[in-house]
Amino acid sequence: MLTDSPPEQRAAMAAAPPARRGLRAAGLVLSAAILVLVALASIAVGAKELSLAQVWHGLFQDSGTYGDVVVGERLSRTVLGLLAGAALGLAGAVLQALTRNPLADPGVLGINAGASAAVVTAMTYLGVTSLSGYVWFAFLGAAAVGALVWFLGGSRGATPVRLALAGTAISAALYGYLQAVMITDDAALGKMRFWTVGSLASATNATIVQVLPFCLAGTVLALLLARPLNAMAMGDDTARALGAHLNRTRALAMLAATVLCGAATAACGPIVFVGLMVPHVVRSFTGPDLRWILPYATVLSPVLLLGADVIGRIAARPAEVQVGVVTALIGAPVFILLVRRRRTAQL
């Protein structure tokens, strides 16, 4: 598997001087400010344009026209984008640390495929059609695949290579099942075509309430794993010498990633590249220290997701391009650039 940098470089960068820590902290505050601005833009932009003053009026003062548009239609979409973006970015950072592969994303362990397969099954064979109904199937599918990957990857003897191989194999099988069901069932194809592309358009308060506990639990668990994952990045022997519990850390990292990816995918569908791009870009200016990568990914991933959603609404007025399409269009060239840069650096 790929690694970001040699153990010596990791150790040197983890022990950052106070000046650099101050810059990182200032950058995190700036990132949070950018997130606030993008969130306001997400509320303001739509079929009916609103100024920031009107957004503020609708949020805090008016229960009339502006309040109906802001609170009734757009606030839920923005909040769900914040939750899903943070979950995907944080899960991607954890998975990249777990697999020691900076080009890994939530799909590498089959979690997106598990959620998609569960939703297709619920829609096709169980007659579930509402978002509030199949969100639980998506989450259970993600959790089941996460547990299966952990078992096939060796359970207590799991290694990054085994986990990645198990996830890739399960993903291939599940996507084959998806294609078979949708090809043979026109009704299933019609129901799934919007969910599988990834979208925030169906956001409701009920959906947010359903996924919020999982997002919060997964976020807390992932942030608590920063130190042991840092130790594991230096190699198993070094991590053991530093007192890290390898099997426990890997199991908890799998659990955190599964909960986060499952919640985001259940609510929005399988949105690609967010969990890949943001942690990789963050690593370029924070270094490999997960104590900084994870908070930055939590803040900047919603910036990407909400920004892509705003672009999608502007690009095809009065209709809109779903956010999953926009992130794919942005992510594909960025991914190619990242791969080429890594290849150049290795030559």
GROMACS .gro file of C-alpha atoms in nm:
model
  347
    1MET     CA    1   0.000   0.000   0.000
    2LEU     CA    2   0.103   0.361  -0.041
    3THR     CA    3   0.226   0.572   0.248
    4ASP     CA    4   0.237   0.948   0.283
    5SER     CA    5   0.595   0.975   0.404
    6PRO     CA    6   0.862   0.775   0.583
    7PRO     CA    7   0.826   0.723   0.960
    8GLU     CA    8   1.113   0.962   1.028
    9GLN     CA    9   0.939   1.241   0.839
   10ARG     CA   10   0.611   1.168   1.016
   11ALA     CA   11   0.774   1.188   1.356
   12ALA     CA   12   0.950   1.513   1.269
   13MET     CA   13   0.635   1.676   1.137
   14ALA     CA   14   0.425   1.558   1.433
   15ALA     CA   15   0.655   1.749   1.666
   16ALA     CA   16   0.568   2.085   1.512
   17PRO     CA   17   0.710   2.404   1.667
   18PRO     CA   18   0.470   2.643   1.847
   19ALA     CA   19   0.475   2.891   1.555
   20ARG     CA   20   0.355   2.625   1.315
   21ARG     CA   21   0.086   2.509   1.557
   22GLY     CA   22  -0.029   2.871   1.578
   23LEU     CA   23  -0.056   2.892   1.200
   24ARG     CA   24  -0.252   2.568   1.189
   25ALA     CA   25  -0.492   2.695   1.455
   26ALA     CA   26  -0.538   3.023   1.268
   27GLY     CA   27  -0.600   2.830   0.947
   28LEU     CA   28  -0.866   2.622   1.120
   29VAL     CA   29  -1.045   2.936   1.239
   30LEU     CA   30  -1.027   3.078   0.885
   31SER     CA   31  -1.165   2.750   0.747
   32ALA     CA   32  -1.457   2.773   0.989
   33ALA     CA   33  -1.527   3.128   0.872
   34ILE     CA   34  -1.526   3.011   0.509
   35LEU     CA   35  -1.769   2.734   0.604
   36VAL     CA   36  -2.009   2.990   0.755
   37LEU     CA   37  -2.000   3.196   0.434
   38VAL     CA   38  -2.060   2.892   0.213
   39ALA     CA   39  -2.347   2.782   0.436
   40LEU     CA   40  -2.507   3.127   0.402
   41ALA     CA   41  -2.461   3.106   0.025
   42SER     CA   42  -2.629   2.766   0.029
   43ILE     CA   43  -2.932   2.920   0.197
   44ALA     CA   44  -2.934   3.228  -0.026
   45VAL     CA   45  -2.895   3.061  -0.367
   46GLY     CA   46  -3.187   2.887  -0.533
   47ALA     CA   47  -3.476   2.938  -0.771
   48LYS     CA   48  -3.550   3.257  -0.574
   49GLU     CA   49  -3.238   3.458  -0.496
   50LEU     CA   50  -3.208   3.600  -0.145
   51SER     CA   51  -2.962   3.854  -0.013
   52LEU     CA   52  -2.768   3.785   0.306
   53ALA     CA   53  -2.990   4.041   0.481
   54GLN     CA   54  -3.299   3.850   0.368
   55VAL     CA   55  -3.143   3.522   0.485
   56TRP     CA   56  -3.078   3.674   0.827
   57HIS     CA   57  -3.433   3.815   0.834
   58GLY     CA   58  -3.580   3.477   0.741
   59LEU     CA   59  -3.376   3.289   1.001
   60PHE     CA   60  -3.434   3.510   1.301
   61GLN     CA   61  -3.713   3.762   1.244
   62ASP     CA   62  -3.969   3.666   0.981
   63SER     CA   63  -4.213   3.378   0.971
   64GLY     CA   64  -4.357   3.499   0.641
   65THR     CA   65  -4.219   3.472   0.288
   66TYR     CA   66  -3.849   3.477   0.370
   67GLY     CA   67  -3.898   3.251   0.669
   68ASP     CA   68  -4.087   2.996   0.457
   69VAL     CA   69  -3.814   2.991   0.191
   70VAL     CA   70  -3.518   2.989   0.430
   71VAL     CA   71  -3.642   2.770   0.713
   72GLY     CA   72  -3.900   2.565   0.528
   73GLU     CA   73  -3.701   2.483   0.215
   74ARG     CA   74  -3.328   2.555   0.237
   75LEU     CA   75  -3.213   2.529   0.596
   76SER     CA   76  -3.264   2.152   0.612
   77ARG     CA   77  -3.069   2.109   0.290
   78THR     CA   78  -2.780   2.316   0.422
   79VAL     CA   79  -2.770   2.140   0.760
   80LEU     CA   80  -2.773   1.801   0.591
   81GLY     CA   81  -2.489   1.916   0.364
   82LEU     CA   82  -2.290   2.019   0.671
   83LEU     CA   83  -2.345   1.683   0.840
   84ALA     CA   84  -2.285   1.468   0.531
   85GLY     CA   85  -1.981   1.665   0.419
   86ALA     CA   86  -1.816   1.646   0.761
   87ALA     CA   87  -1.895   1.275   0.788
   88LEU     CA   88  -1.754   1.190   0.444
   89GLY     CA   89  -1.438   1.397   0.487
   90LEU     CA   90  -1.368   1.262   0.836
   91ALA     CA   91  -1.435   0.905   0.726
   92GLY     CA   92  -1.202   0.947   0.429
   93ALA     CA   93  -0.922   1.075   0.652
   94VAL     CA   94  -0.967   0.784   0.893
   95LEU     CA   95  -0.971   0.528   0.612
   96GLN     CA   96  -0.659   0.676   0.452
   97ALA     CA   97  -0.482   0.646   0.787
   98LEU     CA   98  -0.618   0.296   0.848
   99THR     CA   99  -0.517   0.159   0.506
  100ARG     CA  100  -0.202   0.374   0.488
  101ASN     CA  101  -0.316   0.476   0.144
  102PRO     CA  102  -0.363   0.851   0.082
  103LEU     CA  103  -0.574   0.774  -0.226
  104ALA     CA  104  -0.830   0.569  -0.034
  105ASP     CA  105  -1.188   0.687   0.008
  106PRO     CA  106  -1.504   0.551   0.175
  107GLY     CA  107  -1.570   0.327  -0.124
  108VAL     CA  108  -1.248   0.134  -0.072
  109LEU     CA  109  -1.401  -0.074   0.209
  110GLY     CA  110  -1.730  -0.134   0.026
  111ILE     CA  111  -1.938   0.081   0.260
  112ASN     CA  112  -2.105   0.283  -0.018
  113ALA     CA  113  -2.178  -0.038  -0.208
  114GLY     CA  114  -2.335  -0.194   0.102
  115ALA     CA  115  -2.565   0.102   0.156
  116SER     CA  116  -2.665   0.111  -0.212
  117ALA     CA  117  -2.736  -0.262  -0.224
  118ALA     CA  118  -2.954  -0.240   0.087
  119VAL     CA  119  -3.156   0.050  -0.056
  120VAL     CA  120  -3.210  -0.130  -0.389
  121THR     CA  121  -3.327  -0.439  -0.203
  122ALA     CA  122  -3.565  -0.238   0.016
  123MET     CA  123  -3.713  -0.053  -0.281
  124THR     CA  124  -3.743  -0.351  -0.514
  125TYR     CA  125  -3.848  -0.635  -0.285
  126LEU     CA  126  -3.991  -0.468   0.027
  127GLY     CA  127  -4.181  -0.180  -0.133
  128VAL     CA  128  -4.001   0.093   0.063
  129THR     CA  129  -4.019   0.422  -0.127
  130SER     CA  130  -3.975   0.708   0.123
  131LEU     CA  131  -3.644   0.851   0.233
  132SER     CA  132  -3.736   0.808   0.599
  133GLY     CA  133  -3.799   0.441   0.525
  134TYR     CA  134  -3.488   0.340   0.333
  135VAL     CA  135  -3.241   0.554   0.529
  136TRP     CA  136  -3.228   0.278   0.789
  137PHE     CA  137  -3.174   0.009   0.526
  138ALA     CA  138  -2.885   0.210   0.383
  139PHE     CA  139  -2.727   0.245   0.724
  140LEU     CA  140  -2.771  -0.125   0.807
  141GLY     CA  141  -2.624  -0.221   0.470
  142ALA     CA  142  -2.318  -0.006   0.532
  143ALA     CA  143  -2.275  -0.148   0.882
  144ALA     CA  144  -2.314  -0.507   0.763
  145VAL     CA  145  -2.051  -0.463   0.491
  146GLY     CA  146  -1.817  -0.290   0.735
  147ALA     CA  147  -1.843  -0.588   0.971
  148LEU     CA  148  -1.796  -0.834   0.683
  149VAL     CA  149  -1.486  -0.654   0.558
  150TRP     CA  150  -1.343  -0.660   0.911
  151PHE     CA  151  -1.410  -1.035   0.936
  152LEU     CA  152  -1.271  -1.119   0.589
  153GLY     CA  153  -0.976  -0.887   0.646
  154GLY     CA  154  -0.861  -1.104   0.934
  155SER     CA  155  -1.054  -0.960   1.230
  156ARG     CA  156  -0.796  -0.937   1.510
  157GLY     CA  157  -0.520  -1.003   1.257
  158ALA     CA  158  -0.646  -0.745   1.008
  159THR     CA  159  -0.389  -0.550   0.809
  160PRO     CA  160  -0.433  -0.249   0.576
  161VAL     CA  161  -0.376  -0.468   0.269
  162ARG     CA  162  -0.629  -0.733   0.376
  163LEU     CA  163  -0.894  -0.474   0.458
  164ALA     CA  164  -0.853  -0.298   0.123
  165LEU     CA  165  -0.863  -0.625  -0.073
  166ALA     CA  166  -1.170  -0.748   0.115
  167GLY     CA  167  -1.347  -0.416   0.057
  168THR     CA  168  -1.265  -0.414  -0.314
  169ALA     CA  169  -1.391  -0.769  -0.361
  170ILE     CA  170  -1.717  -0.706  -0.175
  171SER     CA  171  -1.774  -0.380  -0.365
  172ALA     CA  172  -1.737  -0.559  -0.700
  173ALA     CA  173  -1.987  -0.827  -0.597
  174LEU     CA  174  -2.242  -0.580  -0.463
  175TYR     CA  175  -2.224  -0.348  -0.763
  176GLY     CA  176  -2.277  -0.652  -0.984
  177TYR     CA  177  -2.591  -0.729  -0.781
  178LEU     CA  178  -2.706  -0.367  -0.819
  179GLN     CA  179  -2.667  -0.372  -1.194
  180ALA     CA  180  -2.850  -0.704  -1.222
  181VAL     CA  181  -3.147  -0.581  -1.020
  182MET     CA  182  -3.178  -0.247  -1.199
  183ILE     CA  183  -3.140  -0.400  -1.546
  184THR     CA  184  -3.409  -0.661  -1.485
  185ASP     CA  185  -3.649  -0.430  -1.299
  186ASP     CA  186  -3.746  -0.103  -1.470
  187ALA     CA  187  -3.930   0.017  -1.161
  188ALA     CA  188  -3.618  -0.025  -0.948
  189LEU     CA  189  -3.415   0.165  -1.206
  190GLY     CA  190  -3.660   0.455  -1.200
  191LYS     CA  191  -3.662   0.470  -0.821
  192MET     CA  192  -3.286   0.449  -0.783
  193ARG     CA  193  -3.162   0.683  -1.055
  194PHE     CA  194  -3.176   0.995  -0.837
  195TRP     CA  195  -3.060   0.835  -0.512
  196THR     CA  196  -2.755   0.666  -0.663
  197VAL     CA  197  -2.620   0.992  -0.810
  198GLY     CA  198  -2.607   1.161  -0.469
  199SER     CA  199  -2.827   1.458  -0.379
  200LEU     CA  200  -2.922   1.698  -0.101
  201ALA     CA  201  -3.252   1.792  -0.266
  202SER     CA  202  -3.465   1.555  -0.056
  203ALA     CA  203  -3.336   1.682   0.278
  204THR     CA  204  -3.595   1.705   0.555
  205ASN     CA  205  -3.586   1.769   0.927
  206ALA     CA  206  -3.680   1.405   0.984
  207THR     CA  207  -3.375   1.286   0.789
  208ILE     CA  208  -3.147   1.514   0.989
  209VAL     CA  209  -3.289   1.384   1.317
  210GLN     CA  210  -3.234   1.026   1.203
  211VAL     CA  211  -2.869   1.063   1.101
  212LEU     CA  212  -2.753   1.327   1.352
  213PRO     CA  213  -2.680   1.086   1.642
  214PHE     CA  214  -2.470   0.863   1.417
  215CYS     CA  215  -2.277   1.159   1.272
  216LEU     CA  216  -2.201   1.294   1.620
  217ALA     CA  217  -2.098   0.955   1.760
  218GLY     CA  218  -1.877   0.877   1.460
  219THR     CA  219  -1.716   1.222   1.473
  220VAL     CA  220  -1.628   1.196   1.842
  221LEU     CA  221  -1.488   0.845   1.798
  222ALA     CA  222  -1.280   0.943   1.493
  223LEU     CA  223  -1.131   1.248   1.666
  224LEU     CA  224  -1.038   1.038   1.970
  225LEU     CA  225  -0.844   0.800   1.741
  226ALA     CA  226  -0.604   1.068   1.612
  227ARG     CA  227  -0.317   0.979   1.848
  228PRO     CA  228  -0.326   0.599   1.808
  229LEU     CA  229  -0.361   0.633   1.431
  230ASN     CA  230  -0.059   0.865   1.432
  231ALA     CA  231   0.137   0.594   1.611
  232MET     CA  232   0.024   0.327   1.365
  233ALA     CA  233   0.139   0.544   1.074
  234MET     CA  234   0.496   0.492   1.193
  235GLY     CA  235   0.466   0.117   1.148
  236ASP     CA  236   0.325  -0.163   1.360
  237ASP     CA  237   0.644  -0.227   1.558
  238THR     CA  238   0.689   0.140   1.644
  239ALA     CA  239   0.322   0.171   1.734
  240ARG     CA  240   0.347  -0.123   1.973
  241ALA     CA  241   0.657   0.029   2.130
  242LEU     CA  242   0.459   0.352   2.185
  243GLY     CA  243   0.183   0.159   2.360
  244ALA     CA  244  -0.078   0.161   2.082
  245HIS     CA  245  -0.329  -0.126   2.072
  246LEU     CA  246  -0.327  -0.212   1.701
  247ASN     CA  247  -0.628  -0.443   1.679
  248ARG     CA  248  -0.845  -0.221   1.898
  249THR     CA  249  -0.747   0.090   1.702
  250ARG     CA  250  -0.820  -0.076   1.368
  251ALA     CA  251  -1.156  -0.206   1.490
  252LEU     CA  252  -1.259   0.133   1.626
  253ALA     CA  253  -1.139   0.310   1.310
  254MET     CA  254  -1.348   0.069   1.101
  255LEU     CA  255  -1.645   0.135   1.326
  256ALA     CA  256  -1.606   0.514   1.305
  257ALA     CA  257  -1.569   0.510   0.926
  258THR     CA  258  -1.866   0.276   0.885
  259VAL     CA  259  -2.094   0.486   1.106
  260LEU     CA  260  -1.994   0.811   0.933
  261CYS     CA  261  -2.012   0.676   0.576
  262GLY     CA  262  -2.331   0.486   0.647
  263ALA     CA  263  -2.508   0.791   0.787
  264ALA     CA  264  -2.400   1.020   0.502
  265THR     CA  265  -2.478   0.767   0.229
  266ALA     CA  266  -2.812   0.678   0.383
  267ALA     CA  267  -2.922   1.042   0.384
  268CYS     CA  268  -2.777   1.165   0.054
  269GLY     CA  269  -2.683   0.864  -0.158
  270PRO     CA  270  -2.327   0.766  -0.253
  271ILE     CA  271  -2.148   1.099  -0.307
  272VAL     CA  272  -1.799   1.042  -0.445
  273PHE     CA  273  -1.460   1.212  -0.411
  274VAL     CA  274  -1.534   1.423  -0.100
  275GLY     CA  275  -1.370   1.170   0.129
  276LEU     CA  276  -1.076   1.139  -0.109
  277MET     CA  277  -1.001   1.497  -0.207
  278VAL     CA  278  -1.035   1.695   0.113
  279PRO     CA  279  -0.811   1.484   0.343
  280HIS     CA  280  -0.549   1.464   0.069
  281VAL     CA  281  -0.550   1.841   0.013
  282VAL     CA  282  -0.551   1.910   0.388
  283ARG     CA  283  -0.249   1.684   0.435
  284SER     CA  284  -0.051   1.902   0.194
  285PHE     CA  285  -0.050   2.196   0.438
  286THR     CA  286  -0.098   2.033   0.780
  287GLY     CA  287   0.151   1.751   0.735
  288PRO     CA  288   0.066   1.394   0.833
  289ASP     CA  289  -0.044   1.469   1.191
  290LEU     CA  290  -0.400   1.342   1.225
  291ARG     CA  291  -0.461   1.568   1.522
  292TRP     CA  292  -0.483   1.845   1.261
  293ILE     CA  293  -0.595   1.651   0.953
  294LEU     CA  294  -0.917   1.527   1.118
  295PRO     CA  295  -1.043   1.869   1.241
  296TYR     CA  296  -0.953   2.035   0.911
  297ALA     CA  297  -1.130   1.760   0.714
  298THR     CA  298  -1.436   1.798   0.936
  299VAL     CA  299  -1.457   2.170   0.856
  300LEU     CA  300  -1.346   2.183   0.491
  301SER     CA  301  -1.538   1.883   0.356
  302PRO     CA  302  -1.876   2.057   0.406
  303VAL     CA  303  -1.726   2.357   0.225
  304LEU     CA  304  -1.668   2.135  -0.080
  305LEU     CA  305  -2.006   1.960  -0.060
  306LEU     CA  306  -2.214   2.276  -0.005
  307GLY     CA  307  -2.008   2.464  -0.263
  308ALA     CA  308  -2.073   2.190  -0.518
  309ASP     CA  309  -2.444   2.200  -0.433
  310VAL     CA  310  -2.453   2.578  -0.491
  311ILE     CA  311  -2.272   2.536  -0.824
  312GLY     CA  312  -2.524   2.271  -0.927
  313ARG     CA  313  -2.813   2.504  -0.853
  314ILE     CA  314  -2.658   2.791  -1.048
  315ALA     CA  315  -2.540   2.589  -1.350
  316ALA     CA  316  -2.878   2.462  -1.471
  317ARG     CA  317  -3.141   2.713  -1.361
  318PRO     CA  318  -3.433   2.675  -1.317
  319ALA     CA  319  -3.344   2.306  -1.278
  320GLU     CA  320  -3.034   2.187  -1.093
  321VAL     CA  321  -2.742   1.946  -1.130
  322GLN     CA  322  -2.729   1.702  -0.841
  323VAL     CA  323  -2.438   1.751  -0.603
  324GLY     CA  324  -2.302   1.400  -0.667
  325VAL     CA  325  -2.254   1.489  -1.035
  326VAL     CA  326  -2.075   1.815  -0.950
  327THR     CA  327  -1.837   1.650  -0.700
  328ALA     CA  328  -1.758   1.383  -0.960
  329LEU     CA  329  -1.685   1.647  -1.226
  330ILE     CA  330  -1.460   1.834  -0.983
  331GLY     CA  331  -1.308   1.524  -0.828
  332ALA     CA  332  -1.208   1.332  -1.140
  333PRO     CA  333  -0.949   1.583  -1.271
  334VAL     CA  334  -0.827   1.652  -0.916
  335PHE     CA  335  -0.779   1.279  -0.859
  336ILE     CA  336  -0.583   1.246  -1.184
  337LEU     CA  337  -0.366   1.542  -1.082
  338LEU     CA  338  -0.298   1.387  -0.740
  339VAL     CA  339  -0.197   1.055  -0.895
  340ARG     CA  340   0.032   1.225  -1.145
  341ARG     CA  341   0.195   1.431  -0.870
  342ARG     CA  342   0.258   1.121  -0.660
  343ARG     CA  343   0.403   0.940  -0.961
  344THR     CA  344   0.629   1.236  -1.040
  345ALA     CA  345   0.743   1.257  -0.678
  346GLN     CA  346   0.831   0.887  -0.676
  347LEU     CA  347   1.041   0.905  -0.996
   0.00000   0.00000   0.00000
